[in-house]
Short mmCIF file of C-alpha atoms in Angstrom, two decimals:
data_model
loop_
_atom_site.label_atom_id
_atom_site.label_comp_id
_atom_site.label_asym_id
_atom_site.label_seq_id
_atom_site.Cartn_x
_atom_site.Cartn_y
_atom_site.Cartn_z
CA MET H 1 5.76 -34.63 -19.60
CA ASP H 2 6.64 -35.42 -23.28
CA SER H 3 3.79 -33.51 -24.95
CA GLN H 4 5.13 -30.57 -23.01
CA HIS H 5 7.79 -29.99 -25.19
CA SER H 6 5.44 -29.60 -28.35
CA LEU H 7 3.46 -27.04 -26.23
CA LEU H 8 5.99 -25.02 -25.56
CA SER H 9 7.67 -25.33 -29.12
CA ALA H 10 4.20 -24.23 -30.20
CA ALA H 11 4.33 -21.95 -28.15
CA VAL H 12 7.79 -19.90 -28.81
CA GLN H 13 6.29 -20.29 -32.54
CA THR H 14 3.15 -18.59 -32.36
CA GLY H 15 4.46 -15.96 -29.86
CA ALA H 16 5.94 -13.95 -32.71
CA SER H 17 2.37 -12.38 -33.47
CA ALA H 18 1.16 -12.87 -30.23
CA ALA H 19 1.79 -9.78 -27.75
CA ARG H 20 4.64 -10.74 -25.49
CA ARG H 21 4.57 -11.29 -21.77
CA PHE H 22 8.16 -11.01 -19.80
CA LEU H 23 8.66 -11.52 -16.04
CA VAL H 24 11.55 -10.60 -14.32
CA LEU H 25 13.21 -11.67 -10.79
CA PHE H 26 14.90 -9.59 -9.02
CA LEU H 27 17.27 -10.77 -6.67
CA PRO H 28 18.57 -8.42 -3.80
CA SER H 29 20.77 -9.82 -1.94
CA TRP H 30 21.76 -12.49 -4.70
CA PRO H 31 25.79 -12.11 -3.93
CA THR H 32 25.70 -13.07 -0.21
CA ASP H 33 22.67 -15.76 -0.59
CA TYR H 34 24.69 -17.77 -3.09
CA LEU H 35 27.65 -17.67 -1.15
CA LYS H 36 25.97 -18.66 2.16
CA ARG H 37 24.23 -21.74 -0.54
CA ARG H 38 28.27 -22.60 -1.51
CA ASP H 39 30.08 -22.28 1.97
CA GLY H 40 27.89 -23.56 4.41
CA GLN H 41 29.92 -21.80 7.24
CA LEU H 42 29.08 -18.53 6.60
CA GLN H 43 26.19 -17.42 8.62
CA GLY H 44 24.67 -13.25 8.76
CA PRO H 45 25.02 -10.93 9.28
CA LEU H 46 27.25 -11.23 6.00
CA VAL H 47 28.28 -7.99 3.61
CA LEU H 48 30.53 -7.74 0.51
CA HIS H 49 32.94 -5.00 0.16
CA GLU H 50 34.99 -3.28 -2.70
CA ARG H 51 37.25 -0.43 -3.00
CA ILE H 52 35.34 2.56 -4.36
CA LYS H 53 37.50 6.01 -4.73
CA GLY H 54 40.13 4.76 -2.24
CA GLY H 55 37.85 3.71 0.36
CA LEU H 56 36.51 0.48 1.36
CA ARG H 57 32.44 0.02 0.99
CA LEU H 58 29.95 -2.29 1.51
CA ALA H 59 28.90 -3.25 -1.87
CA ALA H 60 26.53 -6.35 -1.36
CA VAL H 61 24.47 -6.87 1.94
CA ASP H 62 22.23 -9.66 3.37
CA ALA H 63 18.54 -9.86 4.41
CA GLU H 64 20.14 -9.64 7.74
CA ALA H 65 22.17 -6.60 7.10
CA ALA H 66 19.86 -4.49 5.49
CA ARG H 67 17.48 -4.55 8.50
CA ARG H 68 20.26 -4.06 11.47
CA GLY H 69 20.77 -0.63 8.97
CA LEU H 70 23.11 -1.35 6.76
CA SER H 71 23.05 -0.46 2.97
CA ILE H 72 25.13 -0.47 -0.06
CA GLY H 73 27.71 2.19 -0.20
CA GLN H 74 28.30 2.60 3.53
CA ASN H 75 31.78 2.57 4.13
CA LEU H 76 33.21 -0.63 6.08
CA ALA H 77 34.51 1.01 9.45
CA ASP H 78 30.98 2.51 10.04
CA ALA H 79 29.16 -0.94 9.41
CA ARG H 80 31.50 -2.66 11.57
CA ALA H 81 30.90 -0.13 13.69
CA MET H 82 26.98 -0.92 14.14
CA VAL H 83 27.63 -4.80 13.78
CA PRO H 84 30.00 -5.83 15.97
CA ASP H 85 29.07 -9.38 15.06
CA LEU H 86 29.35 -8.45 10.87
CA THR H 87 30.75 -11.09 8.75
CA VAL H 88 33.07 -9.16 6.02
CA ARG H 89 33.82 -10.75 2.45
CA GLU H 90 35.95 -9.36 0.01
CA MET H 91 33.55 -9.44 -3.30
CA ASP H 92 34.82 -11.16 -6.73
CA ARG H 93 33.19 -9.79 -9.46
CA PRO H 94 34.13 -12.05 -12.05
CA LEU H 95 32.82 -15.10 -9.77
CA LEU H 96 29.33 -13.71 -9.38
CA GLU H 97 28.90 -12.78 -12.58
CA THR H 98 30.11 -16.46 -14.15
CA ALA H 99 27.81 -18.04 -11.64
CA PHE H 100 24.98 -15.83 -12.27
CA ALA H 101 25.35 -16.38 -15.78
CA ASP H 102 24.92 -20.06 -14.78
CA PHE H 103 22.12 -19.30 -12.37
CA ALA H 104 20.42 -17.82 -15.55
CA ASP H 105 20.77 -20.65 -17.54
CA TRP H 106 19.13 -23.07 -15.22
CA HIS H 107 15.82 -20.62 -15.67
CA SER H 108 15.78 -21.94 -19.13
CA ASN H 109 13.77 -24.59 -17.76
CA ALA H 110 10.35 -22.75 -17.18
CA SER H 111 11.56 -20.56 -20.72
CA PRO H 112 13.68 -21.18 -23.59
CA LEU H 113 14.31 -17.74 -23.55
CA VAL H 114 15.89 -16.53 -20.74
CA SER H 115 18.83 -13.46 -20.62
CA VAL H 116 20.73 -11.07 -17.68
CA MET H 117 19.77 -7.98 -17.08
CA THR H 118 23.32 -5.67 -17.23
CA ASP H 119 21.82 -2.58 -16.77
CA VAL H 120 22.60 -1.93 -12.80
CA THR H 121 24.52 -4.81 -12.28
CA GLY H 122 26.06 -7.99 -13.86
CA PHE H 123 23.73 -10.10 -11.38
CA GLY H 124 20.58 -9.77 -9.56
CA ASP H 125 18.23 -9.15 -12.08
CA LEU H 126 16.65 -12.09 -14.65
CA VAL H 127 14.13 -11.71 -17.37
CA LEU H 128 12.40 -14.05 -18.94
CA ASP H 129 10.60 -13.81 -22.35
CA ILE H 130 6.91 -15.97 -21.25
CA THR H 131 5.23 -15.83 -24.84
CA GLY H 132 2.80 -17.84 -25.08
CA VAL H 133 4.33 -20.42 -22.05
CA ALA H 134 3.00 -19.38 -19.03
CA HIS H 135 -0.52 -21.55 -19.34
CA LEU H 136 2.37 -24.84 -19.34
CA PHE H 137 2.78 -23.57 -15.66
CA GLY H 138 -1.24 -22.94 -14.92
CA GLY H 139 -1.63 -19.08 -15.68
CA GLU H 140 0.68 -16.43 -15.46
CA ARG H 141 0.26 -15.97 -12.08
CA ALA H 142 1.12 -19.34 -10.81
CA MET H 143 4.24 -19.37 -13.18
CA LEU H 144 5.18 -16.87 -11.16
CA ARG H 145 3.95 -17.62 -7.82
CA LEU H 146 6.58 -21.67 -8.69
CA LEU H 147 9.32 -19.15 -9.39
CA LEU H 148 9.49 -17.59 -6.74
CA THR H 149 8.93 -20.24 -4.21
CA ARG H 150 11.83 -23.01 -5.43
CA LEU H 151 14.18 -20.13 -4.87
CA ARG H 152 13.03 -19.02 -1.78
CA ASP H 153 13.25 -22.54 -1.01
CA LEU H 154 16.76 -22.72 -2.42
CA GLY H 155 17.53 -20.01 0.09
CA TYR H 156 17.54 -16.79 -1.72
CA THR H 157 15.65 -13.33 -1.34
CA VAL H 158 13.25 -12.48 -4.66
CA ALA H 159 10.89 -10.41 -6.44
CA GLY H 160 9.28 -10.81 -9.60
CA ALA H 161 6.78 -9.42 -11.89
CA VAL H 162 4.99 -10.14 -15.25
CA ALA H 163 4.35 -7.42 -17.50
CA PRO H 164 4.12 -6.48 -21.32
CA THR H 165 7.55 -4.45 -21.40
CA ILE H 166 10.76 -5.75 -19.78
CA GLY H 167 11.44 -1.99 -18.21
CA ALA H 168 8.00 -2.32 -16.93
CA ALA H 169 8.38 -5.74 -15.38
CA TRP H 170 11.34 -4.71 -14.00
CA ALA H 171 10.03 -1.37 -12.40
CA VAL H 172 7.75 -3.33 -10.42
CA SER H 173 9.85 -6.43 -9.63
CA HIS H 174 12.02 -3.46 -7.70
CA PHE H 175 9.44 -0.84 -6.35
CA ALA H 176 6.09 -3.13 -6.13
CA ARG H 177 7.21 -6.21 -5.33
CA SER H 178 5.51 -9.32 -6.71
CA GLN H 179 2.38 -8.96 -9.01
CA VAL H 180 1.36 -9.47 -12.57
CA LEU H 181 0.41 -6.31 -14.69
CA GLU H 182 -1.66 -6.60 -17.62
CA GLN H 183 -1.45 -3.95 -20.31
CA ALA H 184 -4.36 -1.74 -19.58
CA ASP H 185 -2.73 -1.08 -15.44
CA LEU H 186 0.36 -0.58 -17.65
CA GLU H 187 0.25 3.80 -17.30
CA THR H 188 -1.81 3.69 -13.69
CA VAL H 189 0.87 1.79 -12.15
CA LEU H 190 4.01 3.08 -13.82
CA ASP H 191 3.05 6.82 -13.12
CA ALA H 192 3.11 6.08 -9.02
CA LEU H 193 6.40 4.93 -8.91
CA PRO H 194 9.81 6.51 -8.37
CA VAL H 195 11.97 7.69 -11.17
CA GLN H 196 14.50 5.24 -10.47
CA ALA H 197 12.16 2.61 -11.72
CA LEU H 198 13.14 3.65 -14.77
CA ARG H 199 16.82 2.12 -15.12
CA LEU H 200 18.34 5.49 -14.73
CA ALA H 201 22.00 6.36 -14.22
CA PRO H 202 22.43 8.21 -10.61
CA ALA H 203 23.37 11.50 -12.01
CA GLN H 204 20.10 11.67 -13.88
CA VAL H 205 17.83 10.22 -10.76
CA ALA H 206 19.53 13.30 -9.13
CA GLY H 207 19.12 15.74 -11.66
CA LEU H 208 15.47 14.59 -11.35
CA THR H 209 14.53 14.68 -7.87
CA GLN H 210 16.38 18.63 -7.63
CA MET H 211 13.59 19.50 -9.89
CA GLY H 212 11.16 18.11 -7.99
CA LEU H 213 10.13 15.30 -10.38
CA LYS H 214 9.78 12.33 -8.00
CA SER H 215 7.75 9.77 -9.72
CA ILE H 216 7.23 8.43 -13.29
CA GLY H 217 4.33 10.23 -13.67
CA GLN H 218 5.37 13.81 -12.97
CA LEU H 219 8.30 12.85 -15.42
CA ARG H 220 5.90 12.28 -18.21
CA GLN H 221 4.26 15.73 -17.98
CA ARG H 222 7.17 17.56 -18.43
CA GLU H 223 8.03 18.64 -22.22
CA ARG H 224 10.63 15.64 -24.10
CA LYS H 225 13.18 18.40 -25.75
CA PRO H 226 13.49 20.41 -22.95
CA LEU H 227 14.37 16.90 -20.95
CA GLN H 228 16.23 15.29 -23.99
CA ALA H 229 18.46 18.96 -24.02
CA ARG H 230 18.90 18.41 -20.14
CA PHE H 231 19.70 14.34 -19.34
CA GLY H 232 20.17 12.75 -23.28
CA VAL H 233 18.20 10.75 -25.45
CA SER H 234 18.72 7.60 -22.78
CA LEU H 235 16.34 9.31 -20.69
CA LEU H 236 13.51 9.33 -23.08
CA THR H 237 14.55 5.94 -24.61
CA ARG H 238 13.81 4.40 -21.00
CA LEU H 239 10.29 5.99 -20.67
CA ASP H 240 9.27 5.18 -23.67
CA GLN H 241 10.49 1.26 -23.25
CA ALA H 242 8.52 0.82 -19.76
CA TYR H 243 5.61 2.07 -21.82
CA GLY H 244 6.45 -0.04 -25.12
CA LEU H 245 5.98 3.03 -27.49
CA ILE H 246 9.90 1.29 -28.12
CA GLN H 247 10.70 -2.21 -27.94
CA GLU H 248 13.36 -3.39 -25.80
CA ARG H 249 15.09 -6.52 -27.43
CA MET H 250 16.51 -8.96 -24.76
CA THR H 251 19.75 -11.07 -25.93
CA PRO H 252 18.73 -14.98 -25.03
CA ARG H 253 22.36 -16.33 -23.22
CA LEU H 254 21.47 -20.62 -24.71
CA PRO H 255 20.55 -21.16 -28.43
CA MET H 256 17.10 -20.20 -29.17
CA ALA H 257 15.77 -23.67 -30.65
CA GLU H 258 12.25 -23.92 -31.70
CA ARG H 259 12.53 -27.77 -32.08
CA TYR H 260 13.40 -29.51 -29.18
CA ALA H 261 12.22 -32.53 -27.14
CA GLU H 262 12.89 -32.65 -23.20
CA ARG H 263 12.23 -35.07 -19.90
CA ARG H 264 11.66 -34.01 -16.55
CA PHE H 265 12.85 -36.83 -13.52
CA ALA H 266 10.52 -37.52 -10.74
CA ASP H 267 13.36 -38.66 -9.11
CA PRO H 268 17.07 -36.94 -10.03
CA ILE H 269 19.44 -39.08 -12.14
CA GLY H 270 23.75 -38.92 -12.22
CA LEU H 271 25.24 -41.39 -14.16
CA MET H 272 26.23 -41.07 -17.63
CA ASP H 273 24.33 -43.80 -19.12
CA ASP H 274 20.91 -43.06 -18.11
CA VAL H 275 21.64 -39.78 -19.86
CA LEU H 276 22.90 -40.89 -22.88
CA MET H 277 19.79 -43.59 -23.00
CA THR H 278 17.36 -40.60 -22.17
CA CYS H 279 19.42 -38.72 -25.27
CA HIS H 280 18.37 -41.37 -27.32
CA ASP H 281 15.13 -41.40 -26.20
CA LEU H 282 14.79 -37.92 -26.33
CA ALA H 283 16.16 -37.72 -30.41
CA ILE H 284 13.33 -40.22 -31.50
CA GLN H 285 10.46 -38.11 -30.61
CA LEU H 286 12.57 -35.35 -32.51
CA SER H 287 13.44 -37.37 -35.49
CA ILE H 288 10.01 -38.12 -35.46
CA ARG H 289 8.82 -34.66 -35.33
CA LEU H 290 11.79 -33.89 -38.23
CA GLU H 291 10.49 -35.91 -40.38
CA ALA H 292 6.85 -35.04 -40.73
CA GLU H 293 8.33 -31.54 -41.09
CA GLY H 294 10.40 -32.93 -44.18
CA GLN H 295 13.56 -31.18 -42.23
CA GLY H 296 16.89 -31.94 -40.75
CA GLY H 297 19.15 -30.70 -38.42
CA GLN H 298 23.43 -30.36 -37.99
CA ALA H 299 23.77 -28.29 -35.22
CA PHE H 300 22.53 -30.37 -31.79
CA HIS H 301 21.94 -29.38 -28.11
CA LEU H 302 22.03 -31.39 -24.73
CA PHE H 303 21.20 -29.56 -22.04
CA LEU H 304 21.34 -31.29 -18.46
CA TYR H 305 19.20 -29.21 -15.65
CA ARG H 306 20.88 -29.93 -12.61
CA VAL H 307 18.46 -29.60 -8.89
CA ASP H 308 21.39 -27.44 -7.74
CA HIS H 309 20.59 -25.01 -10.36
CA LYS H 310 23.45 -25.55 -12.87
CA VAL H 311 23.24 -26.43 -16.55
CA MET H 312 25.75 -28.60 -18.50
CA ALA H 313 25.60 -28.37 -21.90
CA LEU H 314 26.70 -30.86 -24.81
CA SER H 315 26.59 -29.96 -28.28
CA VAL H 316 27.07 -32.00 -31.69
CA ASN H 317 27.67 -30.97 -35.14
CA SER H 318 27.25 -33.16 -38.02
CA ALA H 319 29.15 -32.67 -41.66
CA ARG H 320 25.81 -32.61 -43.42
CA LEU H 321 21.70 -32.73 -42.59
CA THR H 322 20.31 -36.26 -40.80
CA ARG H 323 17.66 -36.43 -38.62
CA ASP H 324 18.84 -40.35 -37.83
CA PRO H 325 18.74 -41.02 -34.01
CA GLU H 326 21.38 -43.70 -34.25
CA HIS H 327 23.68 -41.43 -35.33
CA ILE H 328 22.97 -37.95 -33.40
CA THR H 329 23.29 -40.78 -29.96
CA LYS H 330 26.60 -41.59 -30.92
CA LEU H 331 27.89 -38.30 -32.01
CA PHE H 332 26.85 -37.11 -27.69
CA SER H 333 28.36 -40.83 -26.56
CA ASN H 334 31.84 -40.01 -28.49
CA ARG H 335 31.10 -36.60 -27.27
CA SER H 336 31.04 -37.95 -23.54
CA GLU H 337 33.89 -39.51 -23.84
CA ARG H 338 35.88 -36.42 -24.01
CA LEU H 339 34.16 -35.32 -20.90
CA GLU H 340 36.86 -37.31 -18.88
CA GLY H 341 36.42 -36.07 -15.50
CA GLU H 342 34.57 -32.55 -15.80
CA TYR H 343 31.45 -34.42 -15.82
CA ASP H 344 29.74 -33.97 -12.65
CA ALA H 345 25.92 -34.24 -12.20
CA GLY H 346 26.22 -33.01 -8.82
CA PHE H 347 22.94 -33.87 -6.56
CA GLY H 348 21.46 -35.19 -9.77
CA ILE H 349 19.74 -33.94 -12.99
CA ASP H 350 16.45 -33.37 -13.16
CA MET H 351 15.55 -32.59 -16.84
CA ILE H 352 17.24 -32.91 -20.16
CA ARG H 353 16.57 -31.09 -22.78
CA LEU H 354 17.43 -32.11 -26.74
CA ALA H 355 17.47 -29.21 -28.79
CA VAL H 356 18.55 -28.87 -32.72
CA SER H 357 19.14 -26.07 -34.92
CA SER H 358 20.68 -25.38 -37.99
CA VAL H 359 17.72 -26.86 -39.25
CA SER H 360 17.43 -26.86 -43.41
CA GLU H 361 14.63 -29.11 -45.72
CA LEU H 362 15.88 -32.86 -45.94
CA ASP H 363 13.87 -35.34 -48.57
CA ALA H 364 13.03 -38.32 -47.38
CA VAL H 365 15.32 -41.52 -47.64
CA GLN H 366 14.03 -44.95 -48.57
CA LEU H 367 15.89 -47.42 -46.15
CA GLY H 368 14.85 -51.40 -46.77
CA ALA H 369 16.44 -54.52 -47.82
CA PHE H 370 17.50 -53.12 -50.95
CA SER H 371 18.70 -50.17 -50.47
CA HIS H 372 21.85 -48.82 -48.87
CA GLN H 373 23.42 -45.42 -47.43
CA GLY H 374 25.80 -43.61 -49.60
CA VAL H 375 29.70 -43.78 -49.47
CA ALA H 376 29.78 -40.28 -49.16
CA GLU H 377 27.43 -40.39 -46.09
CA ASP H 378 29.26 -42.61 -44.45
CA LEU H 379 32.06 -41.14 -44.54
CA ASP H 380 30.54 -37.89 -43.39
CA GLN H 381 29.21 -39.54 -40.48
CA LEU H 382 32.55 -41.27 -39.84
CA ASN H 383 34.15 -38.03 -39.87
CA ASP H 384 30.86 -36.78 -37.25
CA ARG H 385 31.97 -39.52 -34.74
CA MET H 386 35.65 -38.37 -34.79
CA SER H 387 35.49 -35.05 -34.36
CA SER H 388 32.69 -35.71 -31.44
CA ARG H 389 35.16 -37.96 -29.97
CA LEU H 390 39.05 -35.53 -30.71
CA GLY H 391 37.97 -32.53 -31.52
CA ILE H 392 36.73 -30.86 -34.22
CA MET H 393 40.15 -30.00 -34.93
CA ALA H 394 41.78 -33.15 -35.13
CA VAL H 395 40.19 -34.27 -38.41
CA LEU H 396 41.15 -32.40 -41.34
CA ARG H 397 40.65 -32.56 -44.47
CA THR H 398 41.75 -30.85 -47.83
CA GLN H 399 39.86 -27.74 -49.10
CA LEU H 400 40.65 -26.65 -52.58
CA VAL H 401 41.73 -22.91 -53.69
CA GLU H 402 40.82 -21.26 -56.47
CA SER H 403 44.31 -20.19 -57.28
CA HIS H 404 47.20 -21.82 -59.85
CA ILE H 405 50.15 -21.22 -57.38
CA PRO H 406 50.48 -24.72 -55.67
CA GLU H 407 51.22 -23.13 -52.30
CA ARG H 408 48.19 -21.26 -52.51
CA ALA H 409 45.81 -24.32 -54.08
CA ALA H 410 44.88 -26.39 -50.81
CA ARG H 411 44.70 -25.64 -47.19
CA LEU H 412 43.38 -28.08 -44.07
CA VAL H 413 40.07 -27.27 -42.54
CA PRO H 414 37.74 -29.08 -40.17
CA ALA H 415 36.07 -32.51 -41.94
CA LEU H 416 33.00 -30.90 -40.58
CA ALA H 417 32.77 -28.19 -42.81
CA ALA H 418 32.16 -29.49 -45.59
CA SER H 419 29.12 -29.94 -48.08
CA ASN H 420 29.13 -26.34 -50.47
CA ASP H 421 32.65 -26.67 -50.45
CA GLN H 422 32.59 -29.76 -52.10
CA ALA H 423 30.16 -28.44 -54.63
CA ARG H 424 32.67 -26.12 -55.28
CA ASP H 425 35.80 -28.42 -55.66
CA ARG H 426 33.98 -30.40 -58.04
CA ALA H 427 33.78 -26.76 -59.85
CA TRP H 428 37.47 -25.97 -59.42
CA PRO H 429 39.71 -27.62 -62.72
CA LEU H 430 42.09 -29.76 -60.82
CA PRO H 431 45.15 -29.44 -63.30
CA PRO H 432 47.71 -32.29 -62.91
CA ARG H 433 49.40 -32.25 -59.69
CA PRO H 434 51.96 -34.58 -57.78
CA LEU H 435 50.94 -36.08 -54.90
CA ARG H 436 53.84 -34.76 -52.48
CA LEU H 437 55.15 -31.58 -51.97
CA LEU H 438 57.51 -30.24 -49.82
CA PRO H 439 56.50 -28.18 -47.35
CA VAL H 440 59.27 -25.51 -48.60
CA PRO H 441 60.75 -26.29 -52.64
CA GLU H 442 64.18 -26.67 -52.62
CA MET H 443 67.06 -25.59 -55.10
CA VAL H 444 68.53 -28.13 -57.52
CA ALA H 445 71.00 -27.78 -60.31
CA ILE H 446 69.97 -28.24 -63.94
CA ASN H 447 72.08 -28.83 -67.06
CA ALA H 448 69.96 -28.14 -69.85
CA GLU H 449 71.56 -28.20 -73.50
CA VAL H 450 70.59 -25.19 -73.90
CA PRO H 451 69.37 -22.46 -71.55
CA GLU H 452 65.75 -22.72 -72.58
CA GLY H 453 66.24 -26.50 -73.49
CA LEU H 454 64.40 -29.52 -71.54
CA PRO H 455 66.46 -30.24 -68.53
CA ALA H 456 69.24 -33.04 -69.52
CA SER H 457 70.35 -33.84 -65.51
CA MET H 458 69.27 -33.04 -62.00
CA ILE H 459 71.69 -32.82 -58.78
CA TRP H 460 69.31 -32.91 -55.58
CA ARG H 461 71.26 -32.54 -51.89
CA ARG H 462 74.38 -34.45 -53.26
CA GLU H 463 73.29 -36.77 -55.02
CA SER H 464 72.86 -36.84 -59.44
CA TYR H 465 69.52 -38.03 -61.19
CA LYS H 466 70.17 -38.57 -65.02
CA ILE H 467 66.51 -37.39 -66.54
CA GLU H 468 65.87 -39.84 -69.39
CA LYS H 469 62.08 -37.86 -69.86
CA ALA H 470 60.59 -34.45 -69.35
CA SER H 471 57.79 -33.05 -70.53
CA GLY H 472 56.47 -28.85 -70.09
CA PRO H 473 56.70 -26.10 -69.50
CA GLU H 474 53.94 -25.12 -67.41
CA ARG H 475 53.90 -21.33 -67.27
CA LEU H 476 52.42 -19.77 -63.78
CA GLY H 477 52.78 -16.33 -63.55
CA ALA H 478 52.56 -14.14 -60.22
CA GLU H 479 49.46 -13.41 -58.75
CA TRP H 480 49.25 -9.47 -58.88
CA TRP H 481 46.45 -9.12 -56.56
CA ARG H 482 47.86 -10.94 -53.62
CA SER H 483 50.97 -9.28 -54.11
CA GLY H 484 52.55 -6.48 -51.48
CA GLN H 485 53.95 -4.44 -54.68
CA ARG H 486 51.92 -1.63 -55.46
CA LEU H 487 51.11 -0.75 -59.27
CA GLN H 488 51.62 2.72 -60.71
CA LEU H 489 48.84 5.28 -60.15
CA VAL H 490 48.32 7.79 -63.67
CA PRO H 491 45.66 10.50 -63.47
CA THR H 492 42.15 9.98 -65.29
CA GLU H 493 42.42 12.64 -67.57
CA PRO H 494 44.62 15.31 -68.91
CA PRO H 495 45.18 18.70 -66.43
CA LYS H 496 42.98 21.47 -68.03
CA LYS H 497 44.48 24.46 -69.32
CA GLY H 498 45.85 26.44 -66.45
CA GLU H 499 45.99 23.98 -64.53
CA THR H 500 48.88 22.49 -62.29
CA PRO H 501 49.54 18.86 -62.75
CA PRO H 502 49.11 16.83 -60.34
CA HIS H 503 51.27 14.88 -58.49
CA ILE H 504 51.84 11.29 -59.65
CA PRO H 505 53.82 9.15 -56.74
CA ASN H 506 56.28 6.73 -57.65
CA LEU H 507 55.08 3.40 -56.55
CA ALA H 508 56.63 0.71 -57.53
CA LEU H 509 55.56 -0.95 -60.55
CA PHE H 510 54.70 -5.19 -60.88
CA GLU H 511 57.08 -7.04 -62.13
CA PRO H 512 55.62 -10.57 -63.56
CA ASP H 513 59.15 -11.35 -64.53
CA ALA H 514 60.80 -12.07 -61.18
CA VAL H 515 58.01 -14.37 -59.79
CA THR H 516 57.10 -16.12 -63.22
CA ARG H 517 57.15 -19.89 -62.96
CA ASP H 518 57.97 -22.84 -65.28
CA TYR H 519 57.21 -26.08 -64.19
CA TYR H 520 58.46 -29.45 -65.73
CA VAL H 521 57.52 -33.55 -65.18
CA VAL H 522 60.63 -35.14 -65.29
CA GLU H 523 61.73 -38.94 -65.06
CA ASP H 524 65.08 -40.61 -63.72
CA ALA H 525 66.36 -43.34 -65.33
CA ALA H 526 64.86 -45.94 -62.38
CA GLY H 527 61.21 -44.56 -63.12
CA ARG H 528 60.98 -41.45 -60.36
CA ARG H 529 59.24 -38.42 -61.06
CA PHE H 530 60.07 -35.14 -60.38
CA TRP H 531 57.94 -31.98 -60.03
CA ILE H 532 60.35 -29.04 -60.68
CA TYR H 533 60.49 -25.23 -61.69
CA ARG H 534 62.43 -22.94 -63.22
CA GLN H 535 62.35 -19.34 -61.23
CA GLY H 536 62.09 -16.12 -63.50
CA PHE H 537 64.14 -16.34 -67.22
CA HIS H 538 68.16 -16.96 -68.17
CA ARG H 539 69.38 -13.30 -68.60
CA ASP H 540 73.16 -12.64 -69.42
CA GLY H 541 75.43 -13.24 -66.86
CA GLU H 542 72.98 -14.46 -64.61
CA PRO H 543 70.92 -17.98 -65.01
CA ALA H 544 67.95 -18.86 -63.84
CA VAL H 545 67.51 -20.69 -60.42
CA TRP H 546 66.14 -24.23 -60.17
CA TYR H 547 63.75 -25.78 -57.30
CA LEU H 548 62.51 -29.08 -56.80
CA HIS H 549 58.69 -28.99 -55.69
CA GLY H 550 57.09 -32.52 -55.10
CA PHE H 551 57.17 -35.91 -55.81
CA PHE H 552 54.72 -38.30 -57.77
CA ALA H 553 53.36 -41.59 -57.40
#
């Protein structure tokens, strides 16, 4: 089992160069099957209804209701008349779509690339990229049989298909049932299927039927330009995607991680302590592989696969690259403390996967009796653990901003957003600044021997301070590129002879004097040091305004 993760990872790495293979699972009665599993009191025949165009119509039917002649789109009153013992529930689409997304995540224990196909509906169709994966299950036929069998054992009606394209796998799973389609048989099988197998809109299907085009093979024989003119480019796109002429991409629900380790259990586990012990073992396996490759990671993801087809995902981040298994385990241990009552193992966990992303090169570090870790690394690990326990936004640090304006020169950011910013902080020049700034500068009264001279005394909050020493000023001008004022527009060249001069709008000019600050460091008789500034300049009959902005130690 431990060797399975390396084989699967190698298969994913080489899958880009190999021919792609896709497995599509079609669950036509998933909404009703899911509700029956969720509520054991519900018995068939079961239908779900919703209001469509002002009337109540069937939106989902189970297998028994379908056998008794009911179908999607049928009027609810007619359905009740046809099946008197019918069980009816209103359809809750947001609930079903959320549940089906969790159901899709559970299938990532078979392939790391799983996506929900929402072309027709938000639930009912799954696609798995099984390129290089099927041999772990004994081949594509054995893998398809395994997935279908376990879903049928859970009570789901399901069909599936494997094909070289997503469109072909979807078409076969819906209209030719469970089979494995090889590249050589692609055209023969698809040509015999109805045009509905191309995932077309109902209006497109109706138009093709009116033209007598019932099969995909008949459609392929027609000229493409008239088809595009009448039905749009989407028709040709679906056709080319099915035959592999255009690549159709899938969007995996879970983050793709090429490096991971996993463990399957013969008997499901449920205690968080057992989960963390397994996480530590998997972290050691992952660390050995990362060390062999000279790599380290910053994002780690723990996936807990429950036997009731649900997945719990825990993610942690590190401030710097790491592959230390002890540190990784502590991050998840602290993260688990925040779960409180949210952790629910259900009927047990039968598989655990630990994956790493944000991988980069990490040089080897000597560890021994005469070596020690740097203080900066210890501090980063402490920030990692506190962020995992308290939350990312609970542990902040000051980040310098390239601005001379004190209010804009620093901001608080999560401590995990570190490495690159620290290098920029060291490069940005740091002028002398007080340790404490007031949230908002407060107005003070200043007496000076001459208007432009050094301050001699200060009145702040009704208290007078005699200033013994003063130094300055440090003049800070406005950052005109950040202001809301606009500069005057000037024509780039004078108008030519006979031309009307262009209209120049009367825009407001930028006035640097209005926002210029002269900062002083002053000290009173008791040794207290203040940071004050004068706003603007002295004018006749209009003295400048002074403010207290901060305090030095």
